[in-house]
Short mmCIF file of C-alpha atoms and ligand atoms in Angstrom, two decimals:
data_model
loop_
_atom_site.label_atom_id
_atom_site.label_comp_id
_atom_site.label_asym_id
_atom_site.label_seq_id
_atom_site.Cartn_x
_atom_site.Cartn_y
_atom_site.Cartn_z
CA MET S 1 -6.64 20.80 -6.19
CA GLY S 2 -4.70 18.74 -3.67
CA VAL S 3 -6.60 16.67 -1.14
CA LYS S 4 -4.88 15.69 2.08
CA ILE S 5 -5.32 12.07 3.13
CA PHE S 6 -5.53 11.75 6.92
CA ASP S 7 -5.25 8.08 7.74
CA THR S 8 -6.88 6.91 10.95
CA THR S 9 -6.32 3.15 10.57
CA LEU S 10 -4.20 3.09 13.72
CA ARG S 11 -6.64 5.11 15.82
CA ASP S 12 -10.28 4.79 14.70
CA GLY S 13 -9.42 1.62 12.75
CA GLU S 14 -7.85 0.05 15.80
CA GLN S 15 -11.12 0.74 17.63
CA SER S 16 -12.77 -1.96 15.46
CA PRO S 17 -14.24 -4.64 17.67
CA GLY S 18 -11.79 -7.52 18.18
CA VAL S 19 -8.75 -5.64 16.87
CA SER S 20 -5.71 -5.08 19.01
CA LEU S 21 -2.28 -4.36 17.64
CA ASN S 22 0.96 -4.30 19.58
CA VAL S 23 3.59 -1.58 19.25
CA GLU S 24 5.64 -3.44 16.64
CA GLU S 25 2.60 -4.12 14.49
CA LYS S 26 1.46 -0.50 14.67
CA LEU S 27 4.93 0.64 13.67
CA ARG S 28 4.92 -1.71 10.67
CA ILE S 29 1.58 -0.32 9.53
CA ALA S 30 2.75 3.26 10.05
CA GLN S 31 5.88 2.60 7.99
CA GLN S 32 3.75 1.18 5.21
CA LEU S 33 1.41 4.20 5.40
CA ALA S 34 4.46 6.41 4.97
CA ARG S 35 5.38 4.40 1.87
CA LEU S 36 1.84 4.91 0.63
CA LYS S 37 2.51 8.63 1.17
CA VAL S 38 -0.53 9.53 3.23
CA ASP S 39 -0.32 13.13 4.41
CA VAL S 40 -1.24 12.48 8.05
CA ILE S 41 -1.03 9.34 10.18
CA GLU S 42 -3.26 9.44 13.24
CA ALA S 43 -1.12 7.13 15.33
CA GLY S 44 -3.40 6.68 18.34
CA PHE S 45 -4.97 8.10 21.46
CA PRO S 46 -2.06 8.33 23.92
CA ILE S 47 -4.05 8.82 27.11
CA ALA S 48 -6.16 5.73 26.42
CA SER S 49 -3.52 3.25 27.62
CA GLU S 50 0.21 2.75 28.17
CA GLY S 51 0.30 0.60 25.04
CA ASP S 52 -1.30 3.34 22.95
CA PHE S 53 1.15 5.89 24.29
CA ALA S 54 4.14 3.67 23.54
CA ALA S 55 2.97 3.02 19.98
CA VAL S 56 2.34 6.69 19.21
CA GLN S 57 5.72 7.62 20.67
CA LYS S 58 7.54 4.97 18.67
CA ILE S 59 5.84 6.01 15.44
CA ALA S 60 6.62 9.67 16.16
CA GLN S 61 10.28 8.79 16.69
CA GLU S 62 10.69 6.52 13.69
CA VAL S 63 8.30 7.36 10.89
CA LYS S 64 9.35 10.21 8.64
CA GLY S 65 7.35 11.93 5.90
CA PRO S 66 3.74 12.25 7.03
CA VAL S 67 2.45 14.44 9.84
CA ILE S 68 2.02 12.29 12.97
CA ALA S 69 -1.20 13.12 14.83
CA ALA S 70 -2.25 12.11 18.34
CA LEU S 71 -5.84 12.26 19.54
CA ALA S 72 -6.88 14.01 22.76
CA ARG S 73 -10.15 15.01 24.35
CA THR S 74 -10.29 18.66 25.37
CA SER S 75 -9.05 18.03 28.91
CA PHE S 76 -5.53 19.28 29.62
CA PRO S 77 -4.17 15.90 30.81
CA ASP S 78 -5.23 14.41 27.45
CA ILE S 79 -3.52 17.17 25.51
CA ASP S 80 -0.36 17.05 27.59
CA ARG S 81 -0.17 13.28 27.17
CA ALA S 82 -0.71 13.56 23.41
CA TRP S 83 2.15 16.03 23.19
CA GLN S 84 4.47 13.86 25.28
CA ALA S 85 3.88 11.06 22.80
CA ILE S 86 4.45 13.02 19.58
CA GLN S 87 6.96 15.66 20.56
CA GLU S 88 9.80 13.91 18.73
CA ALA S 89 7.89 13.66 15.46
CA GLU S 90 9.26 15.44 12.42
CA LYS S 91 5.80 17.01 11.95
CA PRO S 92 3.62 16.64 15.08
CA ARG S 93 -0.10 17.40 15.24
CA ILE S 94 -2.43 17.44 18.23
CA HIS S 95 -5.98 16.48 17.31
CA THR S 96 -8.48 17.48 19.97
CA PHE S 97 -12.21 16.83 19.93
CA ILE S 98 -15.43 17.40 21.83
CA ALA S 99 -19.02 16.54 20.95
CA THR S 100 -21.23 19.37 19.73
CA SER S 101 -24.62 17.73 19.09
CA PRO S 102 -27.48 18.40 21.55
CA ILE S 103 -27.80 14.68 22.34
CA HIS S 104 -24.10 14.24 23.14
CA MET S 105 -23.81 17.51 25.08
CA GLU S 106 -26.88 16.80 27.21
CA PHE S 107 -26.54 13.07 27.91
CA LYS S 108 -22.88 12.20 27.47
CA LEU S 109 -21.01 15.35 28.45
CA GLN S 110 -23.72 16.95 30.61
CA LYS S 111 -22.37 20.31 29.55
CA SER S 112 -24.07 23.40 28.13
CA PRO S 113 -23.11 24.56 24.62
CA GLU S 114 -21.27 27.51 26.18
CA GLU S 115 -19.21 25.14 28.37
CA VAL S 116 -18.41 22.97 25.35
CA LEU S 117 -17.29 26.01 23.37
CA GLN S 118 -15.06 27.23 26.21
CA SER S 119 -13.58 23.80 26.65
CA ALA S 120 -12.77 23.57 22.91
CA VAL S 121 -11.13 26.98 22.83
CA LYS S 122 -9.03 26.29 25.93
CA ALA S 123 -7.94 22.93 24.52
CA VAL S 124 -6.81 24.49 21.26
CA GLU S 125 -4.95 27.22 23.16
CA ARG S 126 -3.26 24.60 25.31
CA ALA S 127 -2.31 22.50 22.27
CA LYS S 128 -0.94 25.62 20.58
CA THR S 129 1.57 26.06 23.41
CA TYR S 130 3.12 22.80 22.17
CA THR S 131 2.75 22.84 18.39
CA ASP S 132 1.48 25.04 15.63
CA ASP S 133 -0.37 22.18 13.96
CA VAL S 134 -3.66 21.73 15.83
CA GLU S 135 -6.80 20.03 14.58
CA PHE S 136 -10.19 20.44 16.22
CA SER S 137 -13.06 17.99 15.65
CA ALA S 138 -16.69 18.70 16.49
CA GLU S 139 -17.79 15.16 17.30
CA ASP S 140 -21.24 14.25 15.94
CA ALA S 141 -21.13 17.39 13.77
CA SER S 142 -23.73 16.05 11.35
CA ARG S 143 -26.33 15.98 14.17
CA SER S 144 -25.25 19.34 15.62
CA GLU S 145 -27.06 22.66 15.27
CA ARG S 146 -25.48 24.38 12.30
CA GLU S 147 -25.31 27.81 13.95
CA PHE S 148 -23.53 26.34 16.96
CA LEU S 149 -21.11 24.43 14.73
CA CYS S 150 -20.18 27.64 12.94
CA GLU S 151 -19.79 29.46 16.25
CA ILE S 152 -17.44 26.83 17.69
CA PHE S 153 -15.40 26.51 14.47
CA THR S 154 -14.98 30.31 14.31
CA ALA S 155 -13.83 30.35 17.93
CA VAL S 156 -11.31 27.50 17.62
CA ILE S 157 -9.81 28.94 14.43
CA GLU S 158 -9.49 32.24 16.29
CA ALA S 159 -7.71 30.29 19.06
CA GLY S 160 -5.27 28.85 16.51
CA ALA S 161 -6.75 25.61 15.09
CA THR S 162 -5.20 25.01 11.70
CA THR S 163 -7.62 22.23 10.69
CA ILE S 164 -11.29 21.95 11.58
CA ASN S 165 -12.87 18.54 11.18
CA ILE S 166 -16.54 17.77 10.52
CA PRO S 167 -17.23 14.20 11.60
CA ASP S 168 -20.30 12.22 10.68
CA THR S 169 -19.62 10.24 13.84
CA VAL S 170 -22.61 7.92 13.67
CA GLY S 171 -22.81 7.60 9.88
CA TYR S 172 -26.19 9.35 9.78
CA ALA S 173 -25.66 11.86 6.99
CA THR S 174 -26.56 11.44 3.36
CA PRO S 175 -24.32 12.73 0.55
CA GLY S 176 -26.43 15.69 -0.59
CA GLU S 177 -27.01 16.82 2.97
CA PHE S 178 -23.39 16.36 4.06
CA GLY S 179 -22.02 18.23 1.04
CA GLU S 180 -24.44 21.01 1.84
CA LEU S 181 -23.24 21.10 5.48
CA VAL S 182 -19.66 21.60 4.29
CA LYS S 183 -20.79 24.42 2.02
CA TYR S 184 -22.77 25.99 4.89
CA ILE S 185 -19.64 25.98 7.04
CA TYR S 186 -17.60 27.62 4.29
CA ASP S 187 -20.29 30.26 3.89
CA ASN S 188 -20.81 30.97 7.59
CA VAL S 189 -17.45 30.66 9.34
CA SER S 190 -15.87 34.05 8.75
CA ASN S 191 -12.24 32.96 9.28
CA ILE S 192 -12.53 29.61 7.44
CA ASP S 193 -9.83 30.69 4.99
CA GLN S 194 -7.31 30.27 7.84
CA ALA S 195 -7.95 26.52 8.26
CA GLU S 196 -8.03 23.28 6.35
CA VAL S 197 -11.53 21.81 6.25
CA SER S 198 -11.58 18.10 7.00
CA VAL S 199 -14.30 15.44 7.09
CA HIS S 200 -14.46 12.13 8.93
CA CYS S 201 -17.31 9.85 7.86
CA HIS S 202 -18.51 6.61 9.38
CA ASN S 203 -20.13 3.89 7.36
CA ASP S 204 -23.24 2.87 9.33
CA LEU S 205 -25.45 3.34 6.27
CA GLY S 206 -22.76 2.40 3.78
CA LEU S 207 -22.41 6.06 2.77
CA ALA S 208 -19.03 6.99 4.23
CA VAL S 209 -17.17 7.20 0.92
CA ALA S 210 -20.06 8.92 -0.86
CA ASN S 211 -20.33 11.46 1.96
CA SER S 212 -16.57 12.10 1.91
CA ILE S 213 -16.63 12.66 -1.84
CA ALA S 214 -19.63 14.97 -1.51
CA ALA S 215 -17.64 16.96 1.03
CA LEU S 216 -14.71 17.23 -1.38
CA GLU S 217 -17.06 18.43 -4.09
CA ASN S 218 -18.05 21.20 -1.70
CA GLY S 219 -14.53 22.32 -0.93
CA ALA S 220 -13.22 20.10 1.90
CA THR S 221 -9.43 19.87 1.67
CA GLN S 222 -8.72 16.90 3.95
CA VAL S 223 -10.45 13.57 4.18
CA GLU S 224 -10.10 11.16 7.10
CA CYS S 225 -10.24 7.51 6.21
CA ALA S 226 -8.94 4.06 7.10
CA VAL S 227 -7.39 1.26 5.08
CA ASN S 228 -10.01 -1.37 4.18
CA GLY S 229 -12.60 0.96 5.76
CA ILE S 230 -12.00 -0.43 9.24
CA GLY S 231 -13.10 1.49 12.32
CA GLU S 232 -15.78 1.79 15.00
CA ARG S 233 -18.92 -0.28 14.21
CA ALA S 234 -19.35 -0.37 10.40
CA GLY S 235 -16.04 1.45 10.02
CA ASN S 236 -14.70 4.61 8.44
CA ALA S 237 -14.55 5.76 4.84
CA ALA S 238 -12.24 3.37 2.98
CA LEU S 239 -8.99 5.06 1.96
CA GLU S 240 -8.54 2.93 -1.15
CA GLU S 241 -12.05 3.65 -2.41
CA ILE S 242 -11.65 7.41 -2.08
CA ALA S 243 -8.22 7.29 -3.70
CA LEU S 244 -9.38 5.20 -6.65
CA ALA S 245 -12.58 7.17 -7.15
CA LEU S 246 -10.58 10.38 -7.48
CA ASN S 247 -7.96 8.72 -9.66
CA THR S 248 -10.31 6.81 -11.95
CA ARG S 249 -12.63 9.75 -12.45
CA GLN S 250 -10.00 12.40 -13.06
CA ASP S 251 -12.22 13.50 -15.91
CA TYR S 252 -14.83 14.53 -13.34
CA TYR S 253 -12.94 15.47 -10.16
CA ASP S 254 -10.27 18.14 -9.94
CA ASP S 255 -9.00 16.75 -6.65
CA ARG S 256 -5.70 14.88 -6.52
CA THR S 257 -4.11 12.99 -3.65
CA ASN S 258 -0.38 12.60 -3.03
CA LEU S 259 -0.75 8.86 -2.60
CA GLU S 260 1.59 6.31 -4.11
CA LEU S 261 -1.31 4.26 -5.46
CA GLN S 262 0.89 1.25 -6.23
CA GLU S 263 1.25 0.70 -2.49
CA ILE S 264 -2.48 0.33 -1.92
CA TYR S 265 -2.77 -3.41 -2.35
CA ARG S 266 0.20 -4.16 -0.11
CA THR S 267 -1.09 -1.77 2.58
CA SER S 268 -4.51 -3.34 2.45
CA LYS S 269 -3.09 -6.84 2.86
CA LEU S 270 -0.81 -5.85 5.68
CA VAL S 271 -3.64 -4.21 7.61
CA SER S 272 -5.89 -7.20 7.06
CA GLN S 273 -3.22 -9.64 8.22
CA LEU S 274 -2.11 -7.74 11.28
CA THR S 275 -5.63 -6.86 12.45
CA GLY S 276 -7.01 -10.30 11.59
CA MET S 277 -9.89 -8.55 9.79
CA ASP S 278 -10.72 -10.27 6.53
CA ILE S 279 -11.52 -8.26 3.44
CA GLN S 280 -14.88 -9.22 1.98
CA PHE S 281 -14.46 -10.83 -1.45
CA ASN S 282 -16.57 -8.23 -3.23
CA LYS S 283 -15.01 -5.23 -1.48
CA ALA S 284 -14.40 -2.41 -3.96
CA VAL S 285 -10.78 -1.99 -5.11
CA VAL S 286 -9.04 -4.50 -2.81
CA GLY S 287 -11.49 -7.42 -2.56
CA LYS S 288 -10.45 -10.75 -4.03
CA ASN S 289 -13.15 -10.45 -6.69
CA ALA S 290 -12.62 -6.77 -7.50
CA PHE S 291 -10.79 -7.65 -10.71
CA ALA S 292 -12.25 -11.11 -11.35
CA HIS S 293 -14.69 -11.85 -14.16
CA GLU S 294 -17.05 -14.78 -13.93
CA SER S 295 -19.52 -14.54 -16.76
CA GLY S 296 -18.41 -15.75 -20.20
CA ILE S 297 -19.57 -12.55 -21.85
CA HIS S 298 -17.45 -10.45 -19.48
CA GLN S 299 -14.42 -12.70 -19.86
CA ASP S 300 -14.72 -12.55 -23.62
CA GLY S 301 -14.99 -8.76 -23.49
CA VAL S 302 -11.96 -8.35 -21.23
CA ILE S 303 -9.83 -10.63 -23.39
CA LYS S 304 -10.70 -8.54 -26.44
CA GLU S 305 -10.28 -5.21 -24.69
CA ARG S 306 -9.70 -4.94 -20.92
CA THR S 307 -11.57 -1.67 -20.54
CA THR S 308 -14.85 -3.19 -21.73
CA TYR S 309 -15.50 -4.35 -18.16
CA GLU S 310 -12.60 -2.95 -16.11
CA ILE S 311 -12.62 0.72 -15.20
CA MET S 312 -9.38 0.36 -13.22
CA ASP S 313 -6.15 -1.43 -14.01
CA ALA S 314 -5.21 -3.80 -11.19
CA ARG S 315 -1.59 -2.72 -11.60
CA THR S 316 -2.52 0.81 -10.52
CA ILE S 317 -2.89 -0.45 -6.95
CA GLY S 318 0.16 -2.71 -7.15
CA LEU S 319 -1.81 -5.88 -7.65
CA GLU S 320 0.31 -7.95 -9.91
CA GLU S 321 -0.74 -11.28 -11.19
CA ASN S 322 0.44 -14.06 -8.99
CA GLN S 323 3.61 -14.44 -10.99
CA ILE S 324 6.39 -16.87 -10.30
CA VAL S 325 9.27 -14.73 -9.13
CA LEU S 326 11.86 -17.23 -7.90
CA GLY S 327 12.61 -20.92 -8.16
CA LYS S 328 14.52 -23.49 -6.14
CA HIS S 329 17.76 -22.63 -7.88
CA SER S 330 17.50 -18.92 -7.10
CA GLY S 331 20.35 -17.63 -4.97
CA ARG S 332 20.66 -15.13 -2.13
CA HIS S 333 21.19 -12.17 -4.42
CA ALA S 334 18.07 -12.76 -6.43
CA PHE S 335 16.18 -13.40 -3.20
CA ARG S 336 17.36 -10.15 -1.64
CA ASP S 337 16.65 -8.14 -4.80
CA LYS S 338 13.16 -9.56 -5.04
CA LEU S 339 12.45 -8.68 -1.41
CA LYS S 340 13.71 -5.17 -2.04
CA GLU S 341 11.36 -4.86 -4.99
CA LEU S 342 8.54 -5.94 -2.69
CA GLY S 343 9.52 -3.19 -0.25
CA TYR S 344 11.37 -5.26 2.37
CA GLU S 345 14.82 -4.26 3.58
CA LEU S 346 16.16 -6.97 5.91
CA ASP S 347 19.36 -6.90 7.91
CA ASP S 348 21.82 -9.79 7.44
CA GLU S 349 20.43 -11.91 10.25
CA GLU S 350 16.83 -11.47 9.13
CA LEU S 351 17.83 -12.16 5.54
CA ASN S 352 19.57 -15.41 6.52
CA LYS S 353 16.49 -16.64 8.37
CA ALA S 354 14.14 -15.69 5.57
CA PHE S 355 16.41 -17.24 2.95
CA LYS S 356 16.46 -20.53 4.85
CA ARG S 357 12.67 -20.59 4.89
CA PHE S 358 12.53 -19.68 1.22
CA LYS S 359 14.84 -22.60 0.38
CA GLU S 360 12.74 -25.03 2.40
CA LEU S 361 9.61 -23.83 0.66
CA ALA S 362 11.22 -23.84 -2.79
CA ASP S 363 12.32 -27.44 -2.25
CA ARG S 364 8.71 -28.43 -1.66
CA LYS S 365 6.96 -26.16 -4.12
CA GLY S 366 9.53 -25.49 -6.81
CA GLU S 367 8.06 -22.19 -7.89
CA ILE S 368 7.72 -19.29 -5.51
CA THR S 369 5.44 -16.30 -6.08
CA GLY S 370 5.56 -12.77 -4.69
CA LEU S 371 2.70 -13.70 -2.36
CA ASP S 372 4.73 -16.62 -0.96
CA LEU S 373 7.70 -14.34 -0.32
CA GLU S 374 5.55 -11.75 1.42
CA ALA S 375 3.99 -14.46 3.57
CA ILE S 376 7.42 -15.76 4.66
CA VAL S 377 8.73 -12.33 5.58
CA GLU S 378 5.53 -11.19 7.28
CA ASP S 379 5.49 -14.38 9.30
CA GLN S 380 9.09 -13.84 10.31
CA PHE S 381 8.37 -10.27 11.45
CA GLY S 382 5.32 -11.52 13.34
CA GLN S 383 7.34 -14.14 15.22
CA SER S 384 10.08 -11.76 16.32
CA LEU S 385 8.87 -11.35 19.92
CA GLN S 386 9.35 -14.89 21.17
CA VAL S 387 9.41 -15.68 24.88
CA MET S 388 8.36 -19.21 24.15
CA ASP S 389 9.85 -20.95 21.14
CA LEU S 390 8.26 -24.01 19.59
CA LYS S 391 11.23 -26.22 18.74
CA LEU S 392 9.50 -29.43 17.80
CA LEU S 393 6.00 -30.71 17.20
CA GLN S 394 5.08 -34.35 16.66
CA ILE S 395 1.58 -35.57 16.00
CA THR S 396 -0.01 -38.99 15.86
CA THR S 397 -3.65 -39.25 15.00
CA GLY S 398 -6.22 -41.96 14.18
CA ASN S 399 -9.26 -43.82 15.53
CA GLY S 400 -10.61 -40.69 17.21
CA LEU S 401 -7.49 -40.03 19.25
CA SER S 402 -4.72 -37.51 18.65
CA THR S 403 -1.47 -37.09 20.52
CA ALA S 404 0.67 -33.96 20.31
CA THR S 405 4.19 -33.93 21.69
CA ILE S 406 5.97 -30.61 21.82
CA HIS S 407 9.39 -29.40 22.75
CA MET S 408 9.14 -25.79 23.82
CA GLU S 409 11.87 -23.46 24.99
CA LYS S 410 10.66 -20.84 27.43
CA GLN S 411 13.33 -18.33 28.45
CA GLY S 412 16.10 -20.89 28.16
CA GLU S 413 14.13 -23.64 29.91
CA LYS S 414 13.34 -26.80 27.96
CA ILE S 415 9.72 -27.92 28.33
CA LEU S 416 8.40 -31.22 26.99
CA LYS S 417 4.65 -31.87 26.93
CA SER S 418 2.62 -34.67 25.49
CA VAL S 419 -1.16 -34.49 25.33
CA CYS S 420 -3.59 -37.14 24.15
CA SER S 421 -7.01 -35.83 23.19
CA GLU S 422 -10.29 -37.16 21.84
CA GLY S 423 -10.40 -34.08 19.63
CA GLY S 424 -8.34 -33.60 16.49
CA PRO S 425 -4.59 -32.97 16.21
CA ILE S 426 -5.00 -29.20 16.55
CA ASP S 427 -6.92 -29.62 19.82
CA ALA S 428 -4.16 -31.80 21.21
CA THR S 429 -1.46 -29.39 20.02
CA TYR S 430 -3.18 -26.37 21.56
CA GLU S 431 -3.65 -28.15 24.85
CA ALA S 432 0.06 -29.07 24.91
CA ILE S 433 1.02 -25.43 24.20
CA ASN S 434 -1.40 -24.26 26.91
CA GLN S 435 0.27 -26.54 29.41
CA ALA S 436 3.71 -25.27 28.44
CA ALA S 437 2.64 -21.63 28.64
CA ASP S 438 0.70 -22.09 31.89
CA LEU S 439 -1.78 -19.37 30.94
CA ASP S 440 -5.50 -19.14 31.46
CA CYS S 441 -6.74 -18.15 28.01
CA GLN S 442 -9.48 -18.91 25.53
CA LEU S 443 -9.29 -19.52 21.77
CA VAL S 444 -12.05 -17.37 20.24
CA ILE S 445 -11.29 -17.45 16.50
CA PHE S 446 -9.41 -19.92 14.33
CA LYS S 447 -9.08 -19.43 10.60
CA ILE S 448 -7.06 -21.04 7.78
CA ASP S 449 -6.42 -19.51 4.36
CA ALA S 450 -4.26 -20.65 1.49
CA ILE S 451 -1.74 -18.03 0.36
CA THR S 452 -1.75 -19.29 -3.22
CA GLY S 453 -3.70 -22.03 -4.99
CA GLY S 454 -2.69 -25.69 -5.31
CA LYS S 455 -2.13 -28.51 -2.84
CA ASP S 456 1.40 -27.35 -2.09
CA ALA S 457 0.19 -23.85 -1.13
CA LEU S 458 1.34 -22.19 2.04
CA GLY S 459 -1.38 -22.31 4.69
CA HIS S 460 -1.90 -19.15 6.71
CA VAL S 461 -3.54 -19.61 10.10
CA THR S 462 -4.92 -16.72 12.14
CA VAL S 463 -6.11 -17.16 15.70
CA LYS S 464 -7.61 -14.80 18.24
CA VAL S 465 -7.04 -15.68 21.87
CA GLU S 466 -8.71 -13.97 24.80
CA HIS S 467 -6.79 -13.38 28.02
CA GLN S 468 -8.10 -11.23 30.86
CA ASP S 469 -10.58 -9.39 28.59
CA ASP S 470 -7.96 -8.57 25.94
CA VAL S 471 -7.77 -10.23 22.55
CA TYR S 472 -4.43 -11.25 21.04
CA ILE S 473 -3.95 -12.16 17.39
CA GLY S 474 -1.52 -14.87 16.36
CA ARG S 475 -0.45 -15.87 12.87
CA GLY S 476 1.47 -18.77 11.43
CA VAL S 477 2.51 -19.81 7.93
CA SER S 478 3.59 -23.23 6.74
CA THR S 479 2.82 -25.76 4.02
CA ASP S 480 1.85 -28.03 6.93
CA ILE S 481 -1.39 -26.65 8.36
CA ILE S 482 -0.96 -28.30 11.75
CA LYS S 483 2.41 -26.67 12.10
CA ALA S 484 0.96 -23.32 10.91
CA SER S 485 -1.81 -23.73 13.51
CA ALA S 486 0.71 -24.42 16.27
CA VAL S 487 2.88 -21.47 15.26
CA ALA S 488 -0.15 -19.14 15.16
CA TYR S 489 -1.32 -20.20 18.60
CA ASN S 490 2.18 -19.96 20.05
CA ASN S 491 2.48 -16.50 18.45
CA ALA S 492 -0.69 -15.28 20.24
CA LEU S 493 0.44 -16.79 23.55
CA ASN S 494 3.82 -15.10 23.18
CA LYS S 495 2.06 -11.76 22.80
CA ILE S 496 0.17 -12.44 26.02
CA LEU S 497 3.40 -13.34 27.80
CA VAL S 498 5.13 -10.20 26.50
CA ALA S 499 2.15 -8.00 27.47
CA SER S 500 1.98 -9.48 30.95
CA GLY S 501 5.69 -8.73 31.40
O1 KIV X 1 -16.05 9.65 14.72
C1 KIV X 1 -15.59 10.63 15.31
O2 KIV X 1 -16.27 11.61 15.58
C2 KIV X 1 -14.20 10.58 15.73
C3 KIV X 1 -13.59 11.84 16.22
C4 KIV X 1 -12.69 11.61 17.37
C5 KIV X 1 -12.92 12.55 15.09
O3 KIV X 1 -13.56 9.56 15.57
ZN1 ZN X 2 -14.54 8.23 14.10
#
């Protein structure tokens, strides 16, 4: 049986604390999700903000293949705004929701069950005037009265909902109980054969994937999930874990997804980089240690026969060994072909820039891996919105003093700043960039990773900068970590400048 994968990385995932993506970044993730061949991309919640609207609209205009869904509460302005955002999509869906549990209806909505039911029906009818594809979610379904849930699902299907979604909004359900709830709905909603049955599980007790799988075992046909399991609080069910559970245990599950599994690793990395949310080392499927073997007995077993200790092949998710793919003598053609293989299609100007960086790196490192190439191109995409360009950075440091001199170009204007600080070189650099940008902002997170091993590895710096209650993520890549730090900080400040017009 086919299972539909409804990806909510850009909506529920983007609601993760500390995550904020701009329109370009959301588009890049949506394009990658299309490559991964998810069935539905929930692109955002258009009424929530102008930025959300713009991102959903852009994705609807540009991303082909999956259904593009927009979230809306049951109020008409929400639904109208959702439609405005997705109307140009190849396959648009309006996803409307209202809470159905006694606690939410009484305290949050202050509405009676009858009012909630009417509101849901009217919302679905309104959405149906725009598109045939309408999903209805009963928020906090797992803590709702079962009879009421069945009543509201029957009514919204009657009104035209083509998908009904059963969220475990607060991650309270357990697998046996949640599977049973799905079965109860199949048995007690008379017109259920006219709708897809979807589930949306949160991970507060670490049971989101188990609950989703239990729902599939009981007939659910769509599962809502997010890449790397990101989302509100402890997150949503992790897409890659559901996909690999169904794929690895084909002997046990009949369900199949349409996913291009080889794109999983790349999607996971992209989401982690753009959101600034690290993947825990021991995370199933995509964690750094997921295919690593430490104990001698395990290593010995794997060398003799991989399947002694590996139930999945890393290549299934597109995780290749960190192979050398190009060297310093490689030319443009080889470079372009390799990028194509990695899924990047650059125009001539972008290719020239990337090639120049590749040559610089190859001169230092000699051997370039796929991870290096991805880092160069991702960094280049990330730096495309420059209001303020860091042209030169010079550092002197010693005896407890550091001086950073920068040459910045801000909308054609040349700015020179020199700052001497009792802190380290990065402190001095950031203060110089602050002075050039003339912004009141706060560095809240600073992180350095190495892209590959070795002392000549590319350093990848991620920063989070707070400005007027919003958080902006900046990234920078260089073999020189002070330069990478400066580029990352400048990248975040550029996003603030772009956002503030
Ligand atoms: O968790 C939830 O209930 C939701 C709904 C909007 C589907 O995210
Ligand atoms: Zn949710």
